[in-house]
């Protein structure tokens, strides 16, 4: 992000001499990626490296292919939107403040087809983060007095309805070595 041309825009930077690498370079090539009269900030590349999400203006969440193309507006808002890509790059989790000084956690499809409020709570819910497998969403929530705690939600009905015994069986199965794999301490 740079305001070198008068407004914040998004740029790609690479070493002028690729063989020197980043730490051995003093000269860099800078190319605009998104440069409009609006302010562009907060770029995040999807985990698969194919899409770029960013904030435009006060709180418009935009997405487009990293290689170029027409951007899509996923969220049109009047203030900053805190967002994170899902591990599979199909969703963005967002913390969006409403007009009553309340922030909710939303899951928004990267193609713009769906948007779901997953926190549904009348106080601040902030800083969404995905579990590494993308099955769970965690965030900070102000639910008791003035303190923030970590809250989460399973994102599928099957995971949400799973019993403690079913979770233990799944985790145990993941921890067991494959039949053709030697156990720890064996050659």
mmCIF file of C-alpha atoms in Angstrom:
data_model
loop_
_atom_site.group_PDB
_atom_site.id
_atom_site.type_symbol
_atom_site.label_atom_id
_atom_site.label_comp_id
_atom_site.label_asym_id
_atom_site.label_seq_id
_atom_site.Cartn_x
_atom_site.Cartn_y
_atom_site.Cartn_z
ATOM 1 C CA UNK A 1 0.000 0.000 0.000
ATOM 2 C CA UNK A 2 1.407 3.371 -0.969
ATOM 3 C CA UNK A 3 0.122 6.921 -1.383
ATOM 4 C CA UNK A 4 2.945 7.838 -3.783
ATOM 5 C CA UNK A 5 0.424 9.187 -6.322
ATOM 6 C CA UNK A 6 -1.753 11.112 -3.858
ATOM 7 C CA UNK A 7 -4.196 8.384 -2.756
ATOM 8 C CA UNK A 8 -3.537 4.973 -1.212
ATOM 9 C CA UNK A 9 -3.231 2.336 -3.939
ATOM 10 C CA UNK A 10 -2.050 -1.289 -4.045
ATOM 11 C CA UNK A 11 1.281 -2.224 -5.626
ATOM 12 C CA UNK A 12 3.295 -5.366 -6.346
ATOM 13 C CA UNK A 13 7.014 -5.088 -5.603
ATOM 14 C CA UNK A 14 9.779 -7.479 -6.700
ATOM 15 C CA UNK A 15 13.587 -7.348 -6.753
ATOM 16 C CA UNK A 16 14.944 -5.896 -10.025
ATOM 17 C CA UNK A 17 17.516 -8.704 -10.037
ATOM 18 C CA UNK A 18 15.582 -11.898 -9.244
ATOM 19 C CA UNK A 19 18.799 -13.839 -8.638
ATOM 20 C CA UNK A 20 19.783 -11.455 -5.796
ATOM 21 C CA UNK A 21 16.588 -12.134 -3.861
ATOM 22 C CA UNK A 22 14.932 -9.758 -1.417
ATOM 23 C CA UNK A 23 17.731 -9.364 1.092
ATOM 24 C CA UNK A 24 20.446 -8.933 -1.533
ATOM 25 C CA UNK A 25 18.582 -6.290 -3.523
ATOM 26 C CA UNK A 26 18.734 -2.530 -3.460
ATOM 27 C CA UNK A 27 16.639 -1.948 -6.587
ATOM 28 C CA UNK A 28 13.014 -3.005 -6.887
ATOM 29 C CA UNK A 29 10.374 -2.976 -9.602
ATOM 30 C CA UNK A 30 7.047 -1.542 -8.442
ATOM 31 C CA UNK A 31 3.860 -2.220 -10.422
ATOM 32 C CA UNK A 32 0.365 -0.933 -9.611
ATOM 33 C CA UNK A 33 -2.151 -3.712 -8.885
ATOM 34 C CA UNK A 34 -5.177 -1.592 -7.942
ATOM 35 C CA UNK A 35 -4.930 2.151 -8.548
ATOM 36 C CA UNK A 36 -8.143 4.188 -8.664
ATOM 37 C CA UNK A 37 -9.156 7.627 -7.381
ATOM 38 C CA UNK A 38 -10.522 5.848 -4.248
ATOM 39 C CA UNK A 39 -8.310 4.860 -1.294
ATOM 40 C CA UNK A 40 -7.314 1.156 -1.407
ATOM 41 C CA UNK A 41 -5.884 -0.427 1.754
ATOM 42 C CA UNK A 42 -5.629 -3.709 3.651
ATOM 43 C CA UNK A 43 -4.795 -6.111 0.791
ATOM 44 C CA UNK A 44 -4.977 -9.847 1.491
ATOM 45 C CA UNK A 45 -4.252 -12.551 -1.055
ATOM 46 C CA UNK A 46 -6.374 -15.709 -0.894
ATOM 47 C CA UNK A 47 -4.596 -18.846 0.368
ATOM 48 C CA UNK A 48 -4.495 -20.329 -3.150
ATOM 49 C CA UNK A 49 -2.906 -17.117 -4.499
ATOM 50 C CA UNK A 50 -5.644 -16.564 -7.067
ATOM 51 C CA UNK A 51 -7.715 -13.745 -5.549
ATOM 52 C CA UNK A 52 -7.060 -10.398 -3.935
ATOM 53 C CA UNK A 53 -9.323 -8.793 -1.330
ATOM 54 C CA UNK A 54 -8.932 -5.213 -0.109
ATOM 55 C CA UNK A 55 -10.791 -2.300 1.418
ATOM 56 C CA UNK A 56 -11.806 0.580 -0.786
ATOM 57 C CA UNK A 57 -12.778 3.903 0.749
ATOM 58 C CA UNK A 58 -14.265 3.874 4.235
ATOM 59 C CA UNK A 59 -15.385 0.231 4.299
ATOM 60 C CA UNK A 60 -16.125 -1.321 0.936
ATOM 61 C CA UNK A 61 -14.734 -4.893 0.806
ATOM 62 C CA UNK A 62 -13.610 -5.719 -2.726
ATOM 63 C CA UNK A 63 -12.413 -8.973 -4.356
ATOM 64 C CA UNK A 64 -11.010 -9.731 -7.809
ATOM 65 C CA UNK A 65 -8.667 -12.219 -9.442
ATOM 66 C CA UNK A 66 -5.067 -11.395 -8.519
ATOM 67 C CA UNK A 67 -4.088 -11.502 -12.191
ATOM 68 C CA UNK A 68 -6.577 -8.721 -12.934
ATOM 69 C CA UNK A 69 -10.183 -8.301 -13.925
ATOM 70 C CA UNK A 70 -13.301 -6.619 -12.664
ATOM 71 C CA UNK A 71 -13.608 -6.301 -8.877
ATOM 72 C CA UNK A 72 -16.710 -7.429 -6.981
ATOM 73 C CA UNK A 73 -18.061 -5.534 -3.994
ATOM 74 C CA UNK A 74 -18.708 -8.054 -1.202
ATOM 75 C CA UNK A 75 -19.545 -5.597 1.578
ATOM 76 C CA UNK A 76 -20.656 -1.985 1.177
ATOM 77 C CA UNK A 77 -20.129 -0.267 4.518
ATOM 78 C CA UNK A 78 -19.464 3.100 6.130
ATOM 79 C CA UNK A 79 -16.575 2.043 8.390
ATOM 80 C CA UNK A 80 -13.567 -0.268 8.416
ATOM 81 C CA UNK A 81 -14.217 -3.990 7.886
ATOM 82 C CA UNK A 82 -11.806 -6.459 9.524
ATOM 83 C CA UNK A 83 -11.617 -9.574 7.319
ATOM 84 C CA UNK A 84 -9.770 -12.891 6.890
ATOM 85 C CA UNK A 85 -9.778 -15.454 4.060
ATOM 86 C CA UNK A 86 -10.960 -18.996 4.783
ATOM 87 C CA UNK A 87 -8.277 -21.676 4.260
ATOM 88 C CA UNK A 88 -9.994 -22.846 1.043
ATOM 89 C CA UNK A 89 -10.351 -19.279 -0.315
ATOM 90 C CA UNK A 90 -14.125 -19.600 -0.829
ATOM 91 C CA UNK A 91 -15.179 -17.380 2.101
ATOM 92 C CA UNK A 92 -14.175 -14.290 4.026
ATOM 93 C CA UNK A 93 -14.932 -13.819 7.711
ATOM 94 C CA UNK A 94 -15.639 -10.182 8.553
ATOM 95 C CA UNK A 95 -16.226 -8.098 11.640
ATOM 96 C CA UNK A 96 -18.733 -5.398 10.654
ATOM 97 C CA UNK A 97 -19.942 -2.654 12.976
ATOM 98 C CA UNK A 98 -23.584 -1.578 12.846
ATOM 99 C CA UNK A 99 -25.223 1.776 13.600
ATOM 100 C CA UNK A 100 -25.765 0.839 17.281
ATOM 101 C CA UNK A 101 -22.033 0.529 18.060
ATOM 102 C CA UNK A 102 -22.225 -3.259 17.821
ATOM 103 C CA UNK A 103 -19.873 -5.363 15.704
ATOM 104 C CA UNK A 104 -20.994 -8.728 14.330
ATOM 105 C CA UNK A 105 -19.039 -11.554 12.718
ATOM 106 C CA UNK A 106 -20.196 -12.376 9.194
ATOM 107 C CA UNK A 107 -19.148 -15.072 6.748
ATOM 108 C CA UNK A 108 -19.302 -13.821 3.159
ATOM 109 C CA UNK A 109 -18.888 -15.984 0.051
ATOM 110 C CA UNK A 110 -15.947 -14.798 -2.068
ATOM 111 C CA UNK A 111 -18.186 -14.924 -5.148
ATOM 112 C CA UNK A 112 -20.714 -12.633 -3.409
ATOM 113 C CA UNK A 113 -23.518 -15.230 -3.437
ATOM 114 C CA UNK A 114 -24.085 -15.540 0.339
ATOM 115 C CA UNK A 115 -23.640 -13.619 3.570
ATOM 116 C CA UNK A 116 -24.408 -15.026 7.052
ATOM 117 C CA UNK A 117 -24.214 -13.461 10.515
ATOM 118 C CA UNK A 118 -22.574 -16.099 12.703
ATOM 119 C CA UNK A 119 -22.160 -14.213 15.998
ATOM 120 C CA UNK A 120 -25.671 -12.740 16.480
ATOM 121 C CA UNK A 121 -24.775 -10.897 19.656
ATOM 122 C CA UNK A 122 -25.622 -7.339 20.810
ATOM 123 C CA UNK A 123 -22.087 -6.206 21.680
ATOM 124 C CA UNK A 124 -18.621 -6.204 20.137
ATOM 125 C CA UNK A 125 -17.498 -9.300 18.218
ATOM 126 C CA UNK A 126 -14.084 -8.681 16.649
ATOM 127 C CA UNK A 127 -10.986 -10.190 15.025
ATOM 128 C CA UNK A 128 -12.324 -13.264 13.211
ATOM 129 C CA UNK A 129 -9.895 -16.155 12.645
ATOM 130 C CA UNK A 130 -10.431 -19.478 10.884
ATOM 131 C CA UNK A 131 -9.337 -22.847 12.220
ATOM 132 C CA UNK A 132 -6.643 -24.359 9.956
ATOM 133 C CA UNK A 133 -9.170 -26.798 8.451
ATOM 134 C CA UNK A 134 -11.808 -24.066 7.920
ATOM 135 C CA UNK A 135 -14.471 -25.931 9.890
ATOM 136 C CA UNK A 136 -14.570 -23.497 12.819
ATOM 137 C CA UNK A 137 -14.563 -19.725 13.146
ATOM 138 C CA UNK A 138 -13.192 -18.013 16.262
ATOM 139 C CA UNK A 139 -13.359 -14.365 17.377
ATOM 140 C CA UNK A 140 -13.103 -12.043 20.357
ATOM 141 C CA UNK A 141 -16.432 -11.269 21.988
ATOM 142 C CA UNK A 142 -17.400 -8.775 24.678
ATOM 143 C CA UNK A 143 -20.119 -10.783 26.444
ATOM 144 C CA UNK A 144 -19.346 -10.431 30.153
ATOM 145 C CA UNK A 145 -18.817 -6.978 31.653
ATOM 146 C CA UNK A 146 -15.923 -5.152 30.011
ATOM 147 C CA UNK A 147 -13.776 -8.173 29.174
ATOM 148 C CA UNK A 148 -13.277 -9.931 25.861
ATOM 149 C CA UNK A 149 -13.240 -13.719 25.564
ATOM 150 C CA UNK A 150 -12.648 -16.102 22.675
ATOM 151 C CA UNK A 151 -15.867 -17.470 21.168
ATOM 152 C CA UNK A 152 -16.333 -19.824 18.271
ATOM 153 C CA UNK A 153 -18.854 -21.575 16.098
ATOM 154 C CA UNK A 154 -18.728 -24.759 14.042
ATOM 155 C CA UNK A 155 -19.667 -23.916 10.473
ATOM 156 C CA UNK A 156 -21.513 -27.108 9.516
ATOM 157 C CA UNK A 157 -24.524 -28.702 11.152
ATOM 158 C CA UNK A 158 -22.698 -32.058 11.340
ATOM 159 C CA UNK A 159 -19.806 -30.553 13.335
ATOM 160 C CA UNK A 160 -22.153 -28.497 15.523
ATOM 161 C CA UNK A 161 -24.272 -31.529 16.445
ATOM 162 C CA UNK A 162 -21.346 -33.904 17.014
ATOM 163 C CA UNK A 163 -21.169 -35.262 20.573
ATOM 164 C CA UNK A 164 -18.068 -35.120 22.746
ATOM 165 C CA UNK A 165 -17.611 -38.861 22.239
ATOM 166 C CA UNK A 166 -17.774 -38.452 18.447
ATOM 167 C CA UNK A 167 -15.168 -35.670 18.567
ATOM 168 C CA UNK A 168 -12.852 -37.810 20.702
ATOM 169 C CA UNK A 169 -13.202 -40.713 18.261
ATOM 170 C CA UNK A 170 -12.406 -38.437 15.298
ATOM 171 C CA UNK A 171 -9.375 -36.896 16.999
ATOM 172 C CA UNK A 172 -8.128 -40.317 18.106
ATOM 173 C CA UNK A 173 -8.438 -41.636 14.543
ATOM 174 C CA UNK A 174 -6.381 -38.688 13.258
ATOM 175 C CA UNK A 175 -3.671 -39.331 15.864
ATOM 176 C CA UNK A 176 -3.300 -43.033 15.041
ATOM 177 C CA UNK A 177 -0.628 -43.840 12.448
ATOM 178 C CA UNK A 178 -1.684 -45.432 9.173
ATOM 179 C CA UNK A 179 -1.492 -49.255 9.113
ATOM 180 C CA UNK A 180 1.602 -49.243 6.887
ATOM 181 C CA UNK A 181 3.277 -46.462 8.906
ATOM 182 C CA UNK A 182 5.632 -47.488 11.743
ATOM 183 C CA UNK A 183 4.614 -46.434 15.247
ATOM 184 C CA UNK A 184 6.741 -43.891 17.097
ATOM 185 C CA UNK A 185 10.006 -45.426 18.274
ATOM 186 C CA UNK A 186 9.879 -48.257 15.711
ATOM 187 C CA UNK A 187 12.090 -48.454 12.640
#
